Amino acid sequence: MEDRQGAQPGWPVVERPVWDASESRMLDAAAALIAARGIGGVTVAEVARDAGVSRPTVYRRWASADEIVRATLLRATVSLLDGFPALAGSRDEIVRDVLDFSARFQADPLYRRLLEREPEAFTRYTLQRLGTSQRVILQWLAEAIALAQRGGTVRAGDPHDIAVMLLLIAQSAILSHNTVSALIDESHWSTELWHALDGHLRP
């Protein structure tokens, strides 16, 4: 993956990574291990065995099981974003896409397992540091926000700053979703999240 300087100083443009056939087999193996045993079930030896490659082959791409897990989750994020081929161009479309992404995120087998069974791992891998997964989401949001600003449906401000807070709102809602499920039903949860997102963007 390569970063290049974008139009906003200090905000590098993050290229969405791609994986070759061998890397995909290894990440498929890691995803199956996470689904079956959780994050702790991922080892370089088992990824190599299940993918039908040697351990040196795995190590040439990733230095540790932790890096493999991060790459597996990054691939899941990129796959979700690839489900949105058209960039949102208005506030309503941005809110719609963020809600849709949130629903797909919670339904994704890997992220659903982390949220339901290993919330501490979800926090460690997605919230404790700004990784590539979050950067590609932020870029997706910032590009849509900038486009919607030109159309007048999103308030003025740095698109990246607005995107950061939009991501925090969505992340907090997703992380707390199971906790508050007894207090608010699914339809009202989605409605309130819509208002929070729309209010953040509204001129």
GROMACS .gro file of C-alpha atoms in nm:
model
  203
    1MET     CA    1   0.000   0.000   0.000
    2GLU     CA    2   0.126   0.344  -0.084
    3ASP     CA    3   0.042   0.688   0.048
    4ARG     CA    4   0.061   0.997  -0.173
    5GLN     CA    5   0.000   1.360  -0.088
    6GLY     CA    6  -0.352   1.479  -0.152
    7ALA     CA    7  -0.500   1.823  -0.191
    8GLN     CA    8  -0.524   1.883   0.183
    9PRO     CA    9  -0.179   1.944   0.340
   10GLY     CA   10  -0.099   1.684   0.602
   11TRP     CA   11  -0.371   1.447   0.477
   12PRO     CA   12  -0.212   1.176   0.263
   13VAL     CA   13  -0.436   1.001   0.013
   14VAL     CA   14  -0.460   0.634   0.107
   15GLU     CA   15  -0.477   0.391  -0.181
   16ARG     CA   16  -0.711   0.102  -0.112
   17PRO     CA   17  -0.486  -0.204  -0.102
   18VAL     CA   18  -0.528  -0.504  -0.327
   19TRP     CA   19  -0.417  -0.859  -0.258
   20ASP     CA   20  -0.285  -1.116  -0.502
   21ALA     CA   21  -0.413  -1.474  -0.517
   22SER     CA   22  -0.157  -1.608  -0.269
   23GLU     CA   23  -0.223  -1.329  -0.018
   24SER     CA   24  -0.597  -1.381  -0.055
   25ARG     CA   25  -0.563  -1.751   0.027
   26MET     CA   26  -0.367  -1.666   0.340
   27LEU     CA   27  -0.619  -1.403   0.448
   28ASP     CA   28  -0.905  -1.644   0.377
   29ALA     CA   29  -0.734  -1.892   0.609
   30ALA     CA   30  -0.693  -1.626   0.877
   31ALA     CA   31  -1.058  -1.523   0.844
   32ALA     CA   32  -1.168  -1.884   0.891
   33LEU     CA   33  -0.950  -1.916   1.201
   34ILE     CA   34  -1.095  -1.598   1.351
   35ALA     CA   35  -1.449  -1.719   1.280
   36ALA     CA   36  -1.378  -2.056   1.440
   37ARG     CA   37  -1.155  -1.964   1.733
   38GLY     CA   38  -1.128  -1.589   1.761
   39ILE     CA   39  -0.828  -1.360   1.730
   40GLY     CA   40  -0.616  -1.584   1.952
   41GLY     CA   41  -0.665  -1.872   1.711
   42VAL     CA   42  -0.460  -1.704   1.440
   43THR     CA   43  -0.099  -1.825   1.420
   44VAL     CA   44   0.148  -1.804   1.133
   45ALA     CA   45   0.186  -2.183   1.133
   46GLU     CA   46  -0.189  -2.247   1.103
   47VAL     CA   47  -0.240  -1.979   0.839
   48ALA     CA   48   0.042  -2.136   0.635
   49ARG     CA   49  -0.101  -2.487   0.676
   50ASP     CA   50  -0.459  -2.391   0.593
   51ALA     CA   51  -0.354  -2.177   0.295
   52GLY     CA   52  -0.124  -2.448   0.160
   53VAL     CA   53   0.189  -2.235   0.172
   54SER     CA   54   0.511  -2.241   0.371
   55ARG     CA   55   0.568  -2.034   0.682
   56PRO     CA   56   0.844  -1.834   0.508
   57THR     CA   57   0.587  -1.740   0.244
   58VAL     CA   58   0.362  -1.597   0.514
   59TYR     CA   59   0.651  -1.417   0.682
   60ARG     CA   60   0.755  -1.258   0.354
   61ARG     CA   61   0.424  -1.074   0.358
   62TRP     CA   62   0.343  -1.031   0.728
   63ALA     CA   63   0.586  -1.034   1.019
   64SER     CA   64   0.347  -1.168   1.282
   65ALA     CA   65   0.004  -1.309   1.355
   66ASP     CA   66  -0.100  -0.961   1.471
   67GLU     CA   67  -0.019  -0.817   1.129
   68ILE     CA   68  -0.216  -1.096   0.963
   69VAL     CA   69  -0.519  -1.017   1.178
   70ARG     CA   70  -0.497  -0.647   1.091
   71ALA     CA   71  -0.468  -0.729   0.721
   72THR     CA   72  -0.767  -0.963   0.744
   73LEU     CA   73  -0.980  -0.693   0.905
   74LEU     CA   74  -0.856  -0.434   0.656
   75ARG     CA   75  -0.960  -0.658   0.369
   76ALA     CA   76  -1.305  -0.695   0.526
   77THR     CA   77  -1.334  -0.315   0.549
   78VAL     CA   78  -1.223  -0.263   0.188
   79SER     CA   79  -1.473  -0.526   0.075
   80LEU     CA   80  -1.752  -0.336   0.253
   81LEU     CA   81  -1.647  -0.006   0.095
   82ASP     CA   82  -1.628  -0.168  -0.248
   83GLY     CA   83  -2.001  -0.231  -0.208
   84PHE     CA   84  -2.050   0.145  -0.258
   85PRO     CA   85  -1.932   0.203  -0.617
   86ALA     CA   86  -2.084   0.552  -0.644
   87LEU     CA   87  -1.961   0.830  -0.418
   88ALA     CA   88  -2.238   1.004  -0.222
   89GLY     CA   89  -2.293   1.359  -0.344
   90SER     CA   90  -2.536   1.504  -0.092
   91ARG     CA   91  -2.598   1.506   0.284
   92ASP     CA   92  -2.890   1.264   0.252
   93GLU     CA   93  -2.679   1.023   0.046
   94ILE     CA   94  -2.389   1.040   0.294
   95VAL     CA   95  -2.617   0.963   0.588
   96ARG     CA   96  -2.780   0.682   0.392
   97ASP     CA   97  -2.442   0.530   0.306
   98VAL     CA   98  -2.306   0.559   0.661
   99LEU     CA   99  -2.617   0.387   0.797
  100ASP     CA  100  -2.589   0.120   0.528
  101PHE     CA  101  -2.219   0.074   0.599
  102SER     CA  102  -2.294   0.044   0.972
  103ALA     CA  103  -2.550  -0.228   0.904
  104ARG     CA  104  -2.313  -0.416   0.674
  105PHE     CA  105  -2.032  -0.377   0.926
  106GLN     CA  106  -2.239  -0.529   1.204
  107ALA     CA  107  -2.348  -0.814   0.974
  108ASP     CA  108  -1.994  -0.889   0.852
  109PRO     CA  109  -1.890  -1.230   0.994
  110LEU     CA  110  -1.552  -1.110   1.121
  111TYR     CA  111  -1.662  -0.783   1.277
  112ARG     CA  112  -1.982  -0.936   1.413
  113ARG     CA  113  -1.779  -1.199   1.594
  114LEU     CA  114  -1.551  -0.935   1.746
  115LEU     CA  115  -1.843  -0.718   1.854
  116GLU     CA  116  -2.038  -1.006   2.008
  117ARG     CA  117  -1.764  -1.230   2.150
  118GLU     CA  118  -1.443  -1.027   2.171
  119PRO     CA  119  -1.532  -0.661   2.223
  120GLU     CA  120  -1.191  -0.602   2.379
  121ALA     CA  121  -1.029  -0.723   2.056
  122PHE     CA  122  -1.259  -0.495   1.855
  123THR     CA  123  -1.140  -0.203   2.070
  124ARG     CA  124  -0.777  -0.302   2.035
  125TYR     CA  125  -0.781  -0.346   1.659
  126THR     CA  126  -1.019  -0.067   1.558
  127LEU     CA  127  -1.028   0.204   1.825
  128GLN     CA  128  -0.699   0.221   2.013
  129ARG     CA  129  -0.501   0.347   1.716
  130LEU     CA  130  -0.574   0.499   1.377
  131GLY     CA  131  -0.501   0.216   1.136
  132THR     CA  132  -0.534   0.176   0.762
  133SER     CA  133  -0.892   0.047   0.795
  134GLN     CA  134  -1.002   0.372   0.956
  135ARG     CA  135  -0.799   0.581   0.713
  136VAL     CA  136  -0.969   0.432   0.408
  137ILE     CA  137  -1.309   0.491   0.570
  138LEU     CA  138  -1.214   0.851   0.654
  139GLN     CA  139  -1.101   0.915   0.299
  140TRP     CA  140  -1.427   0.773   0.163
  141LEU     CA  141  -1.622   1.002   0.395
  142ALA     CA  142  -1.407   1.311   0.332
  143GLU     CA  143  -1.439   1.280  -0.045
  144ALA     CA  144  -1.817   1.252  -0.020
  145ILE     CA  145  -1.835   1.544   0.223
  146ALA     CA  146  -1.628   1.766  -0.007
  147LEU     CA  147  -1.857   1.681  -0.299
  148ALA     CA  148  -2.169   1.751  -0.092
  149GLN     CA  149  -2.022   2.081   0.028
  150ARG     CA  150  -1.990   2.193  -0.333
  151GLY     CA  151  -2.359   2.117  -0.375
  152GLY     CA  152  -2.447   2.313  -0.061
  153THR     CA  153  -2.603   2.029   0.139
  154VAL     CA  154  -2.318   1.992   0.392
  155ARG     CA  155  -2.190   2.274   0.613
  156ALA     CA  156  -1.859   2.447   0.554
  157GLY     CA  157  -1.546   2.316   0.723
  158ASP     CA  158  -1.250   2.092   0.658
  159PRO     CA  159  -1.397   1.773   0.505
  160HIS     CA  160  -1.144   1.558   0.689
  161ASP     CA  161  -1.227   1.712   1.027
  162ILE     CA  162  -1.598   1.661   0.964
  163ALA     CA  163  -1.528   1.304   0.852
  164VAL     CA  164  -1.337   1.227   1.173
  165MET     CA  165  -1.630   1.326   1.392
  166LEU     CA  166  -1.877   1.148   1.163
  167LEU     CA  167  -1.672   0.830   1.202
  168LEU     CA  168  -1.659   0.872   1.579
  169ILE     CA  169  -2.038   0.909   1.596
  170ALA     CA  170  -2.092   0.595   1.390
  171GLN     CA  171  -1.825   0.394   1.574
  172SER     CA  172  -1.963   0.486   1.915
  173ALA     CA  173  -2.314   0.391   1.809
  174ILE     CA  174  -2.200   0.056   1.670
  175LEU     CA  175  -1.986  -0.028   1.974
  176SER     CA  176  -2.274   0.052   2.211
  177HIS     CA  177  -2.544  -0.109   1.999
  178ASN     CA  178  -2.566  -0.438   2.188
  179THR     CA  179  -2.541  -0.260   2.524
  180VAL     CA  180  -2.844  -0.041   2.461
  181SER     CA  181  -3.052  -0.294   2.266
  182ALA     CA  182  -3.275  -0.345   2.571
  183LEU     CA  183  -3.341   0.029   2.590
  184ILE     CA  184  -3.414   0.110   2.225
  185ASP     CA  185  -3.540  -0.109   1.944
  186GLU     CA  186  -3.362  -0.142   1.611
  187SER     CA  187  -3.580   0.096   1.412
  188HIS     CA  188  -3.558   0.374   1.672
  189TRP     CA  189  -3.181   0.318   1.707
  190SER     CA  190  -3.141   0.369   1.333
  191THR     CA  191  -3.364   0.676   1.341
  192GLU     CA  192  -3.168   0.838   1.623
  193LEU     CA  193  -2.836   0.760   1.454
  194TRP     CA  194  -2.974   0.917   1.136
  195HIS     CA  195  -3.054   1.236   1.328
  196ALA     CA  196  -2.707   1.241   1.487
  197LEU     CA  197  -2.533   1.202   1.152
  198ASP     CA  198  -2.759   1.444   0.968
  199GLY     CA  199  -2.727   1.705   1.243
  200HIS     CA  200  -2.347   1.686   1.227
  201LEU     CA  201  -2.349   1.755   0.854
  202ARG     CA  202  -2.639   2.000   0.819
  203PRO     CA  203  -2.548   2.360   0.716
   0.00000   0.00000   0.00000
